[in-house]
Short mmCIF file of C-alpha atoms in Angstrom, two decimals:
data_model
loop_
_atom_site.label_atom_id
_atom_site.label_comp_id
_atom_site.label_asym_id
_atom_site.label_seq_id
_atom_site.Cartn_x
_atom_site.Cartn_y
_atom_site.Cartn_z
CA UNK A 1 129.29 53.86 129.99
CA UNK A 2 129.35 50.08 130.41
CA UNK A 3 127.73 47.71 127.85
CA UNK A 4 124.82 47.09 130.74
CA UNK A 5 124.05 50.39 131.85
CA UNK A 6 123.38 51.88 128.04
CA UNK A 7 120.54 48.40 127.57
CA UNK A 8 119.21 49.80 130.90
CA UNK A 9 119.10 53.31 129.67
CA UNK A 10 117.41 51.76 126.23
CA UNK A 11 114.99 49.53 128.16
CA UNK A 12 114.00 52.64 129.66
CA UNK A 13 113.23 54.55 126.71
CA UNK A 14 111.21 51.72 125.25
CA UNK A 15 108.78 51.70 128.64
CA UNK A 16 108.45 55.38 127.87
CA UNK A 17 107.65 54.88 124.02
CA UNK A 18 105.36 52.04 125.38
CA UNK A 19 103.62 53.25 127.86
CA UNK A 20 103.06 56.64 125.28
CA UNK A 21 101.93 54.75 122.95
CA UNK A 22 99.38 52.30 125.03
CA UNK A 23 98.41 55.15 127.74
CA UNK A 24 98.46 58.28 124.97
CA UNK A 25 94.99 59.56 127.17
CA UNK A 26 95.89 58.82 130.38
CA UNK A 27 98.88 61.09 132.77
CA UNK A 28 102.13 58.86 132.95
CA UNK A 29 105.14 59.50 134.96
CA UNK A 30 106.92 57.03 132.71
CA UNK A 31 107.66 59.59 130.59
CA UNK A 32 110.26 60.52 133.20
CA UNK A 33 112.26 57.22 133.86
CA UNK A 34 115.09 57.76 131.08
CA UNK A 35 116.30 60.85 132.95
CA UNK A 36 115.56 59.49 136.08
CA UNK A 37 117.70 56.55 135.17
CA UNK A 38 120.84 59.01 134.07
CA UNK A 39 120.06 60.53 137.24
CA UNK A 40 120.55 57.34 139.68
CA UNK A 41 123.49 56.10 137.18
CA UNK A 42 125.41 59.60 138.01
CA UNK A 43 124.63 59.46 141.63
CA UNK A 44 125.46 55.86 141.93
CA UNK A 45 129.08 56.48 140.26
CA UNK A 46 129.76 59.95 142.10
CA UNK A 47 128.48 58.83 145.71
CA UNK A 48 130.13 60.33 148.38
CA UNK A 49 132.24 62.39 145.57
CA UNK A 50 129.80 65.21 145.10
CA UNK A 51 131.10 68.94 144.31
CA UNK A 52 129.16 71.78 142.71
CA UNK A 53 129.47 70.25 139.64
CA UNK A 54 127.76 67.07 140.43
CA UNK A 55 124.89 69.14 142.38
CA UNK A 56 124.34 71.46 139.56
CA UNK A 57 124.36 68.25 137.25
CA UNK A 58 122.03 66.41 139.00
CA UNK A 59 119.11 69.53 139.40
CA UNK A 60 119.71 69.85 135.93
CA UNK A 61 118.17 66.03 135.92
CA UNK A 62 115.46 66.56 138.22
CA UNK A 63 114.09 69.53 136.54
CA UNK A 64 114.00 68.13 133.50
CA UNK A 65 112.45 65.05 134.72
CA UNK A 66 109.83 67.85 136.63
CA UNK A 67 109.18 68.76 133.04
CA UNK A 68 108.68 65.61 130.98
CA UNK A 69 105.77 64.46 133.76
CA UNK A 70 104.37 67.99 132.85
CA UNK A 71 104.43 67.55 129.19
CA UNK A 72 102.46 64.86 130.00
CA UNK A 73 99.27 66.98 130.46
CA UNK A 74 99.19 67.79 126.37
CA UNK A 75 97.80 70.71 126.56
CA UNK A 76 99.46 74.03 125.43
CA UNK A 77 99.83 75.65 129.15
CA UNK A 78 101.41 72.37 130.19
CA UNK A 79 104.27 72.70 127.29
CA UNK A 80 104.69 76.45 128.39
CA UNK A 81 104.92 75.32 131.66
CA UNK A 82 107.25 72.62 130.42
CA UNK A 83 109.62 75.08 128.72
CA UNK A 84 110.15 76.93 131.80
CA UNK A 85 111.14 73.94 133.66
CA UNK A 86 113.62 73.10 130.88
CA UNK A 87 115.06 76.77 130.22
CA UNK A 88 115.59 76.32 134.20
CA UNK A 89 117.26 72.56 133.88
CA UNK A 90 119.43 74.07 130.91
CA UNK A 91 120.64 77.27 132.39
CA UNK A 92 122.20 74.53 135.61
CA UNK A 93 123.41 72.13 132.52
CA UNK A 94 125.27 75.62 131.62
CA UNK A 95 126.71 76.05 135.40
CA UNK A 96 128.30 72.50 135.46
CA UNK A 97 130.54 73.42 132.37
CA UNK A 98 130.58 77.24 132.40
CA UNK A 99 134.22 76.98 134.23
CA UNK A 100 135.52 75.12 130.97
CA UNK A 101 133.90 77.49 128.22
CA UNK A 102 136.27 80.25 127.45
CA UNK A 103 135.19 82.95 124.84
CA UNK A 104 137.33 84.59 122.58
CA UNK A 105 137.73 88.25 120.90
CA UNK A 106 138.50 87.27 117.62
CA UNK A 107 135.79 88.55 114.98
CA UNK A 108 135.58 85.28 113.60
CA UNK A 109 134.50 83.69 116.65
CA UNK A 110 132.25 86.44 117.01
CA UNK A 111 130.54 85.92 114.11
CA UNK A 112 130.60 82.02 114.36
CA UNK A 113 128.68 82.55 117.54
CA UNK A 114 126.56 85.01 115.84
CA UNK A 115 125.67 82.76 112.76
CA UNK A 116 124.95 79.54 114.71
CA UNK A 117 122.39 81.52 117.29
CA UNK A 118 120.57 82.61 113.69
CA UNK A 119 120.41 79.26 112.39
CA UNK A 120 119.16 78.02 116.16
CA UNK A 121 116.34 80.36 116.10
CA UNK A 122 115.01 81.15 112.61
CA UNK A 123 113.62 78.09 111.81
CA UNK A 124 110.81 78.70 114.89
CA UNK A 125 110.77 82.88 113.33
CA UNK A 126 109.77 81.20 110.09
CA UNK A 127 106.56 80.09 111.25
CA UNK A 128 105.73 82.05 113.93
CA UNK A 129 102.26 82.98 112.33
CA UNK A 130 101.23 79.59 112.62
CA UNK A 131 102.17 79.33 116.30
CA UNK A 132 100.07 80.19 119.41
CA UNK A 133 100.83 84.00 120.47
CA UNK A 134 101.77 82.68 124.16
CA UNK A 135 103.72 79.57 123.34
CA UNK A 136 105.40 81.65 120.82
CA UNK A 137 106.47 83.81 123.52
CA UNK A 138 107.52 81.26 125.72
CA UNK A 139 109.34 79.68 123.24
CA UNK A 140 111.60 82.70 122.47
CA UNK A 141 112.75 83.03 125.82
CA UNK A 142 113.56 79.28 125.93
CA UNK A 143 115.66 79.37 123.00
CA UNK A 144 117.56 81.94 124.06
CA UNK A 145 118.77 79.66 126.92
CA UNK A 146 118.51 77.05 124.76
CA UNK A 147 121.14 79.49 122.04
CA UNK A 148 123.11 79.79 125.76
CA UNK A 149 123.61 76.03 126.04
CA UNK A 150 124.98 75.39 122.27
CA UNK A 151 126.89 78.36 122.96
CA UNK A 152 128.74 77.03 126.10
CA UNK A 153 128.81 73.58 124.08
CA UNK A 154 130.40 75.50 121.35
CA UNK A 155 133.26 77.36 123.98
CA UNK A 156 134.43 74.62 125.87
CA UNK A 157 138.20 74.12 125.95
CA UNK A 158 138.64 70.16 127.36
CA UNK A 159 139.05 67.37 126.46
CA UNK A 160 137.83 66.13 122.81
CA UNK A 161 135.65 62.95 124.12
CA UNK A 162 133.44 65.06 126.10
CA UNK A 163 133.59 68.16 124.05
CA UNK A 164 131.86 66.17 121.39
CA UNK A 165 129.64 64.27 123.46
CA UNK A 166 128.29 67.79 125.01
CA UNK A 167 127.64 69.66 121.86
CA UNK A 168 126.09 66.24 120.37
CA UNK A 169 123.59 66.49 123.28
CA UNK A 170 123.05 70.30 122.76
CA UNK A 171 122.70 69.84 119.01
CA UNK A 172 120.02 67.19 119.66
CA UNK A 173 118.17 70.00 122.15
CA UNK A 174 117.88 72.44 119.14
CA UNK A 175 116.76 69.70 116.75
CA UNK A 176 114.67 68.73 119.32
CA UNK A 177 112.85 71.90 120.09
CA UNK A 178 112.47 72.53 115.71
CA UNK A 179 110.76 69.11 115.89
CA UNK A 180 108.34 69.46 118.65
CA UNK A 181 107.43 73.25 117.43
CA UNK A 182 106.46 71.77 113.59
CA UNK A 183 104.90 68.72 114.30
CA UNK A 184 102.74 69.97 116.83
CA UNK A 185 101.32 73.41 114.59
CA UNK A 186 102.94 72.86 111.20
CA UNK A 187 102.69 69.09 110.07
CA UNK A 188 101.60 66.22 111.57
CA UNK A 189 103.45 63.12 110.63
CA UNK A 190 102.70 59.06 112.01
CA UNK A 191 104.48 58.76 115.44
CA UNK A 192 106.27 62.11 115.06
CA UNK A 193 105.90 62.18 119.28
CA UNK A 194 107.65 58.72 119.43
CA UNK A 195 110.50 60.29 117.34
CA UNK A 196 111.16 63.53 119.78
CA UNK A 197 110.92 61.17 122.27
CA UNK A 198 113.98 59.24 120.85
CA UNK A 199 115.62 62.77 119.92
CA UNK A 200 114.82 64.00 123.27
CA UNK A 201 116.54 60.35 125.13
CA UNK A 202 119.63 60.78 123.13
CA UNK A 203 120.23 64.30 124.07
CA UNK A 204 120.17 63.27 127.75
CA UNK A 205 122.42 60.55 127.38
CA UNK A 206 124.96 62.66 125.47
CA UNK A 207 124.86 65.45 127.81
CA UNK A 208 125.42 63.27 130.09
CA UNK A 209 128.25 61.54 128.56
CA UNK A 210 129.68 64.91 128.04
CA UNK A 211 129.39 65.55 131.99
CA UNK A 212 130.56 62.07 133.01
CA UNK A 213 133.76 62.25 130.49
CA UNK A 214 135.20 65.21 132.55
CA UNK A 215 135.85 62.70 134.76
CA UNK A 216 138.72 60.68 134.69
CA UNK A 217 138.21 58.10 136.93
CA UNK A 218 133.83 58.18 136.25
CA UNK A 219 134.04 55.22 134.11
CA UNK A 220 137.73 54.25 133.81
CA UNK A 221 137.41 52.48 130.37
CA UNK A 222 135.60 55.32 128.79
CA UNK A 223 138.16 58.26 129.86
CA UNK A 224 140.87 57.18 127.36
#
């Protein structure tokens, strides 16, 4: 991604943390302009280009956008609510690489597969006393798409840029998710919303690196 675009994408996230931070009481659709940014930069380079790919891609973006407004409520429907909206935005995340994720029979791929899902979920198992019976729940079911995502991260056979870039961004999703479950029932640390915020803005941008580096020809000096 140019040099210009990525201090857009960072302006962005600092309205966000701004406006958070100033507004924390008041609804803000702010919260949505980093992924609505990665959203007009990937229509903007793919104009008149568009596939299934790009479509699945960019629904991805809008739901998850749909989803960060509705985390804006604070209130524990609003993040089950939320969840749904991003197990929905992950599973098309899933369609626009599925094509390049091949699975193997080997037992020890098996059981790599096997041992990363474990570690994905059994930090939120841990504590699932402390957690509200119906975001508990909820959050099962999302980190089974959530396990889907790293999975399909973990499978892909291309190239090694966006590879990387695609299980960086699904990585940050997991961390992500451990982050927001703890600090909102388990411990409660200064601006711990501020930093899942920043989590959450870098695991956009690297999916989306990881989409955009399929590409040859997306952004010619980053396809080397």
């Amino acid at each position: 991604m140019p040099f210009r675009l990525k201090l857009i994408y960072i302006l962005c996230c600092l309205v966000d943390a701004a406006a958070y931070i100033l507004y924390k009481d008041e609804l803000s659709f702010l919260s949505a302009l980093p992924v609505l940014c990665l959203l007009f930069f990937y229509y903007a380079q793919r104009k008149g280009q568009y596939k299934l790919r790009d479509y699945t891609y960019s629904i991805g973006l809008g739901l998850a956008a749909v989803a960060d407004i509705i985390l804006e409520l604070r209130s524990t429907t609003a993040k089950i609510l939320a969840l749904v909206m991003y197990m929905l935005s992950y599973s098309f995340y899933i369609a626009t690489v599925r094509k390049e994720a091949v699975f193997g029979s080997s037992t020890k791929e098996l059981l790599k597969i096997i041992a990363n899902m474990v570690l994905l979920i059994s930090p939120v198992l841990i504590v699932f006393s402390d957690i509200p019976s119906d975001y508990f729940f909820a959050s099962m079911i999302y980190m089974v798409f959530l396990a889907l995502l790293y999975i399909t991260a973990l499978l892909r056979k291309t190239n090694k840029s966006s590879y990387q870039w695609f299980l960086s961004g699904a990585l940050s999703f997991a961390i992500l998710t451990i982050c927001e479950v703890y600090f909102s029932f388990i411990i409660k640390i200064p601006y711990g919303s501020i930093l899942i915020k920043a989590i959450y803005s870098f695991a956009q941008y690297a999916t989306f690196m990881g989409v955009a580096r399929i590409y040859k020809s997306f952004y010619p000096s980053i396809s080397k």
